[in-house]
Short mmCIF file of C-alpha atoms in Angstrom, two decimals:
data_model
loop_
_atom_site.label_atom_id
_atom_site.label_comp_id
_atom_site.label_asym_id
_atom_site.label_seq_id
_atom_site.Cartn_x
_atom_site.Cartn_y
_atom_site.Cartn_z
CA UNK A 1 48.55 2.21 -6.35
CA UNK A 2 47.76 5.86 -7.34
CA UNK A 3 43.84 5.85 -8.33
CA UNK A 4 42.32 8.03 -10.41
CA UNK A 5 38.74 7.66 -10.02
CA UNK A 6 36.51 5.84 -7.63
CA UNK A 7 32.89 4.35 -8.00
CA UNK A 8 30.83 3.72 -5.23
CA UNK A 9 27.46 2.45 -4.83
CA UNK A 10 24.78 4.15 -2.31
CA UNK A 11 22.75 2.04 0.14
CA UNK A 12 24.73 -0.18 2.54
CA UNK A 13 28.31 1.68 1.45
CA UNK A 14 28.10 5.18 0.92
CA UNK A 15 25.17 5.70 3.54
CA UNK A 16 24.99 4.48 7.29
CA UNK A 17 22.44 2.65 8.38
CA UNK A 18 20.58 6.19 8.94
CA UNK A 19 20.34 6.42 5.37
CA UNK A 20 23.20 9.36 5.71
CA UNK A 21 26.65 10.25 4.99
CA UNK A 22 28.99 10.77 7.58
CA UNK A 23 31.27 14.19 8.07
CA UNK A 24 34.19 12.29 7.78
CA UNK A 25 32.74 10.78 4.27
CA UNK A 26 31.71 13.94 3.07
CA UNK A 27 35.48 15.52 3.79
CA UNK A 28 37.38 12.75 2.27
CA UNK A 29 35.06 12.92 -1.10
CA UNK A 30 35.65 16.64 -0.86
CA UNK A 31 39.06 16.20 -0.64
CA UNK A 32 38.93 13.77 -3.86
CA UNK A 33 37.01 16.63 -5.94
CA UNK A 34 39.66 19.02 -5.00
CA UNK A 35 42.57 17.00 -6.37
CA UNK A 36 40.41 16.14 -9.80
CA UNK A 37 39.44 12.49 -8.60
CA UNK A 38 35.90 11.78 -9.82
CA UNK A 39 33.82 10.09 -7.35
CA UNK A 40 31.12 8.47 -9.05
CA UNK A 41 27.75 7.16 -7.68
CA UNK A 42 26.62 3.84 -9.40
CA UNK A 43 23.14 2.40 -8.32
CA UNK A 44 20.16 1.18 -8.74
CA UNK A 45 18.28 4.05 -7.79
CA UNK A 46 16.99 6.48 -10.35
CA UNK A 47 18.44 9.97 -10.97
CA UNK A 48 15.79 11.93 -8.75
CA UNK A 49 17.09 9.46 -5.99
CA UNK A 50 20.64 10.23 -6.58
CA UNK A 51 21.44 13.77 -7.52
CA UNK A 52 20.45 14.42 -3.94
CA UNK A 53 23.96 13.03 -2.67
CA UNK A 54 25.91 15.03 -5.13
CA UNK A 55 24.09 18.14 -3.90
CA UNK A 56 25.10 17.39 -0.90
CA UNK A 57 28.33 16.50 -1.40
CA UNK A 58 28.83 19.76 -3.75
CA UNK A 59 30.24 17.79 -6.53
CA UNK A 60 29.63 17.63 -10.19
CA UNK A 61 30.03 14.50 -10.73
CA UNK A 62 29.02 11.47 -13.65
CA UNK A 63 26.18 9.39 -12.57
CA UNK A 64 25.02 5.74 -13.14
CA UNK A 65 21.42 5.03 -12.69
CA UNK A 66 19.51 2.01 -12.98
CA UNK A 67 23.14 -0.26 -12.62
CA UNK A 68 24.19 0.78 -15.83
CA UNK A 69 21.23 1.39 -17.50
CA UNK A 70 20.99 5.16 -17.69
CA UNK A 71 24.23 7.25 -17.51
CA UNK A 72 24.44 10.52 -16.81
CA UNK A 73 27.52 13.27 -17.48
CA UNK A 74 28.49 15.68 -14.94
CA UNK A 75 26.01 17.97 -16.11
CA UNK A 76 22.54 15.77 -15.74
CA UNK A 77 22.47 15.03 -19.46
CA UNK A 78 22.10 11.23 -20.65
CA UNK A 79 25.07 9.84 -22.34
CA UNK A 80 23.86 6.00 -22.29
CA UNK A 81 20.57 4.63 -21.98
CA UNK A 82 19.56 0.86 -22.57
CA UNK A 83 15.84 -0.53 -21.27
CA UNK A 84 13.42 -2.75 -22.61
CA UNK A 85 10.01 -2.26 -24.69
CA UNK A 86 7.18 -1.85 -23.02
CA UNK A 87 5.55 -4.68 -24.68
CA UNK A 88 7.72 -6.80 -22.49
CA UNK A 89 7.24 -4.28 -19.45
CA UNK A 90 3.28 -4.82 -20.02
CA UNK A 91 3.81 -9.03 -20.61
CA UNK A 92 5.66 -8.79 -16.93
CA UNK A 93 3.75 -6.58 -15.30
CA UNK A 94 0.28 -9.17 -16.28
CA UNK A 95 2.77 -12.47 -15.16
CA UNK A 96 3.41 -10.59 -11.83
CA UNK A 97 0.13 -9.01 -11.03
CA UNK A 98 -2.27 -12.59 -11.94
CA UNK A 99 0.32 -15.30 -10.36
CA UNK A 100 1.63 -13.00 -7.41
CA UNK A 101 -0.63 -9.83 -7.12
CA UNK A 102 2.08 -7.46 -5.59
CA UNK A 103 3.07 -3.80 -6.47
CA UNK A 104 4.97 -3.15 -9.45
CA UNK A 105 7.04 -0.48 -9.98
CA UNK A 106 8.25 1.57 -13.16
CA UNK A 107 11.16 3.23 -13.89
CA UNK A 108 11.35 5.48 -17.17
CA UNK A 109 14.37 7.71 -16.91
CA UNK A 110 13.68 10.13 -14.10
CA UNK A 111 9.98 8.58 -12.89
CA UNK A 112 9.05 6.23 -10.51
CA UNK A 113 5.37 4.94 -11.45
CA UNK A 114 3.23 2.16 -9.78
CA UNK A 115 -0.08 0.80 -10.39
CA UNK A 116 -0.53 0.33 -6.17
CA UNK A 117 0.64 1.65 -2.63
CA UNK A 118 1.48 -0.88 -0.21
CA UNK A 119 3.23 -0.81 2.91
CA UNK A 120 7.02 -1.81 0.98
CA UNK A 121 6.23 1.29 -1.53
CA UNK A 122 5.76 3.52 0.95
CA UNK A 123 8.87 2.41 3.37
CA UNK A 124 10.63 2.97 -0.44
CA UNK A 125 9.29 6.28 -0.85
CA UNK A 126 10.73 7.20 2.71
CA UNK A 127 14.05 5.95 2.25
CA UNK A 128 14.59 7.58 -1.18
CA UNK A 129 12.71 11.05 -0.26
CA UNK A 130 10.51 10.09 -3.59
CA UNK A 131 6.82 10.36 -4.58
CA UNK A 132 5.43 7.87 -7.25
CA UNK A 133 3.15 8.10 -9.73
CA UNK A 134 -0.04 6.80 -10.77
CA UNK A 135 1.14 3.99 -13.62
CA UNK A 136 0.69 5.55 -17.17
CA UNK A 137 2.27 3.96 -20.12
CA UNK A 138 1.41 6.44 -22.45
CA UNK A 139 4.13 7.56 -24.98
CA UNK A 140 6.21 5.87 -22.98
CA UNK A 141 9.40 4.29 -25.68
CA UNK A 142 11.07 2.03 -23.17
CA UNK A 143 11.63 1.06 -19.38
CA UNK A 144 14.67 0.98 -17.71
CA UNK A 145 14.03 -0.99 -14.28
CA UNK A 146 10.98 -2.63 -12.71
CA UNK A 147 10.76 -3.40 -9.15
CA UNK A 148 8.98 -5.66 -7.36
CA UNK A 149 8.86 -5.18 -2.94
CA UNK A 150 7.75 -8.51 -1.26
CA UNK A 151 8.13 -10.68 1.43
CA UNK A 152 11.68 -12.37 0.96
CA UNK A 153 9.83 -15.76 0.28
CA UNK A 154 7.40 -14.65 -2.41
CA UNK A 155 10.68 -12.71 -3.89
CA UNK A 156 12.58 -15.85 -4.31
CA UNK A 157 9.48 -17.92 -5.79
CA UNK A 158 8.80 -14.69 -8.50
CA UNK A 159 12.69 -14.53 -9.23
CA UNK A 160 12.59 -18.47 -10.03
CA UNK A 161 9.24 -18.01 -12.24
CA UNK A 162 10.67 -15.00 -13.94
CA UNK A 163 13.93 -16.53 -14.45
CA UNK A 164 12.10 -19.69 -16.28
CA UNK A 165 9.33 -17.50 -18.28
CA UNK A 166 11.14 -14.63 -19.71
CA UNK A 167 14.25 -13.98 -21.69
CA UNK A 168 16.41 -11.17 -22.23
CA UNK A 169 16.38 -9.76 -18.98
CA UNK A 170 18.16 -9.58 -16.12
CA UNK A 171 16.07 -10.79 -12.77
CA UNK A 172 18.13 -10.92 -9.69
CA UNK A 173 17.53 -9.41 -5.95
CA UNK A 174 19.52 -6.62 -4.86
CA UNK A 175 17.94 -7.12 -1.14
CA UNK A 176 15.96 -9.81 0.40
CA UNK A 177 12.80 -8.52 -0.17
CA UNK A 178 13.52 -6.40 -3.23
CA UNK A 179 13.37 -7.70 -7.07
CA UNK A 180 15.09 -6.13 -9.79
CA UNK A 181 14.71 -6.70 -13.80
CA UNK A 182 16.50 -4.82 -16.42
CA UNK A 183 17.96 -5.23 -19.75
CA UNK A 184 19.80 -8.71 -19.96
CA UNK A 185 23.18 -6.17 -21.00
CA UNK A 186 23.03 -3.72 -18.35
CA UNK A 187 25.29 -3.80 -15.76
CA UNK A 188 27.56 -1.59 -13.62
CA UNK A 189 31.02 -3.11 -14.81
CA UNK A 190 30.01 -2.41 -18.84
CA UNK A 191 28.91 1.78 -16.73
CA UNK A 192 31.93 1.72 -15.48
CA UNK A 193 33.63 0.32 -18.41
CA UNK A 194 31.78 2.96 -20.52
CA UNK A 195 32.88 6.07 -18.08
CA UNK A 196 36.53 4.95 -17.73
CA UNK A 197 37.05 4.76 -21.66
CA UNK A 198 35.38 8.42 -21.78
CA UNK A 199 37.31 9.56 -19.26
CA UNK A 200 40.66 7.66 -20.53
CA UNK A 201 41.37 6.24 -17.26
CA UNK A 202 42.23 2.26 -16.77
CA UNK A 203 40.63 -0.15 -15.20
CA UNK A 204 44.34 -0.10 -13.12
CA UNK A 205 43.63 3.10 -11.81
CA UNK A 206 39.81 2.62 -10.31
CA UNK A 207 38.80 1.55 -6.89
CA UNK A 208 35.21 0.44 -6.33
CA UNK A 209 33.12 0.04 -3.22
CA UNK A 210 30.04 -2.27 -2.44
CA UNK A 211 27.77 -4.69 -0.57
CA UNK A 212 25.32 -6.02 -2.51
CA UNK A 213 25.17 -9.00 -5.26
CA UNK A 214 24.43 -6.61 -8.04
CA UNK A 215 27.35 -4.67 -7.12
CA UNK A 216 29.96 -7.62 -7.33
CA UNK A 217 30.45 -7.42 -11.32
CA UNK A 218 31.39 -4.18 -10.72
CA UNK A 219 33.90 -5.03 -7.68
CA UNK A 220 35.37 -7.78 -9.91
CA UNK A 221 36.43 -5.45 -12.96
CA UNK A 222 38.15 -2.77 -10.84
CA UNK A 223 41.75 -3.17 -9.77
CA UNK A 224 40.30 -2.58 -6.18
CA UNK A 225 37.39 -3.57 -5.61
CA UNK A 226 36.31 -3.71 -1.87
CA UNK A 227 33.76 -5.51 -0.36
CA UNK A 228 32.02 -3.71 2.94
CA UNK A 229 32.05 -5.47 5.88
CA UNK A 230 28.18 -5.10 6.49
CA UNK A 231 28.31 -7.10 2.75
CA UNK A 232 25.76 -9.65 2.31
CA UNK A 233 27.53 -12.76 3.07
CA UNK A 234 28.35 -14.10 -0.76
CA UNK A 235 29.58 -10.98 -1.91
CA UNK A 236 32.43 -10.76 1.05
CA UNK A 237 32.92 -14.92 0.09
CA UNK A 238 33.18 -13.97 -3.42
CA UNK A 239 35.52 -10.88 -3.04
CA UNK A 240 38.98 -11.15 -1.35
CA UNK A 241 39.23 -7.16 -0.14
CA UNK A 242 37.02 -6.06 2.26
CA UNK A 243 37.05 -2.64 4.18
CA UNK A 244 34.67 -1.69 7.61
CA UNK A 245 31.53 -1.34 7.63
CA UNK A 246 29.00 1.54 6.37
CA UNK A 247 28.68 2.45 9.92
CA UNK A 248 32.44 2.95 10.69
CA UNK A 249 33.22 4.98 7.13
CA UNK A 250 34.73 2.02 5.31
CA UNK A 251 34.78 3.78 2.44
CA UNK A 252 37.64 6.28 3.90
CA UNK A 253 39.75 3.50 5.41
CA UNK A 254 40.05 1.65 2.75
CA UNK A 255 41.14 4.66 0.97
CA UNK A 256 43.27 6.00 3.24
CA UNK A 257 44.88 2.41 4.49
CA UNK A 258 44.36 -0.49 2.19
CA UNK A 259 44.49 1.18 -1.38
CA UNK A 260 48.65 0.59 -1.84
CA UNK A 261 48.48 -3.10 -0.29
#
């Protein structure tokens, strides 16, 4: 298979578990830029957490924020943006805080807002090199992502309420302990669907790398999509190719070994 683009997401693929990228990484997607293969970052993180890795990596690069809810060109401008009102942002954010009284988080294109600081915002603000703000609503059209940090069993109980209460929306957890709810259409296959028909390249010709749940969508639409060995255990039941871990640059094997198989 000759690829012409690859997507990966960030935490548990393209980072160790230092929360860096290795030399070897950093080369190989190098190596891609110089031979015109994008390498695109799709995750759930929000621009200001992402544009970091492309500085590093000196590439201009498309981005895809929120999984698929806010794209971004090669150039930092928005070329697709879905969220929901903020009348349902508000009707969540009063079901969360009386029945579970945890953090919420906002995210509104590049800003991170929350109406507390616990101990899970700050470990979030660590690993992502971000500050929040103090929660403002205030000419504020739509949101794009809220995010809810618990312990892993109040997580599954609020995910199960949610899920029952609300419609529209995609709830799911893209850790143990982490909550996500977006737009019911948002989703990194219909980003990657979206960048592949700008950029006139087939489905055929895209390799994709994960570990999470909400990443699986996205492994399933690509003609290679591989699964990292540090996966969480359904995605690497649910997807047949699987490369090495984070930790031993998976990412580069795969592309240099398993990509013609």
């Amino acid at each position: 298979m000759t690829y012409k683009c690859v997507f990966s997401d960030i935490d548990g693929t393209l980072l160790n578990s230092n929360h860096q990228i290795s030399e070897r990484t950093k080369n190989k997607i190098q190596e891609l830029y110089q031979s015109d293969i994008p390498f695109v970052l799709v995750s759930a993180r929000m621009p200001k957490g992402m544009s970091y890795f492309l500085d590093e990596l000196k590439i201009k690069e498309p981005m895809v924020c929120y999984s698929g809810g806010l794209i971004l060109d090669e150039n930092k401008e928005v070329i697709y943006s879905k969220g929901f009102s903020v009348e349902m942002a508000k009707r969540l954010f009063e079901y969360i805080k009386y029945y579970y009284q945890v953090p919420v988080s906002f995210y509104i294109e590049n800003r991170w807002m929350v109406d507390e600081i616990d101990e899970g915002i700050k470990e979030e603000s660590k690993i992502t090199g971000l500050t929040p703000e103090i929660l403002d609503l205030t000419n504020v059209q739509k949101v794009h992502k809220l995010l809810i940090i618990a312990d892993k069993n109040i997580i599954e109980q609020l995910e199960m309420s949610l899920k029952e209460k609300f419609t529209g929306l995609k709830i799911y957890k893209s850790k143990d302990t982490y909550l996500e709810i977006m737009d019911e259409s948002v989703s990194k296959a219909s980003a990657i669907q979206f960048l592949c028909d700008k950029m006139k390249i087939s489905l055929h010709q895209v390799v994709s790398f994960g570990d999470n749940y909400n990443d699986l969508d996205m492994l399933l639409l690509t003609e290679k999509g591989f699964a990292m060995a540090n996966s969480a255990k359904g995605v690497l039941e649910s997807i047949s190719t699987h490369t090495l871990s984070n930790d031993e640059d998976g990412i580069v094997y795969a592309l240099e070994n398993l990509v013609g198989e």
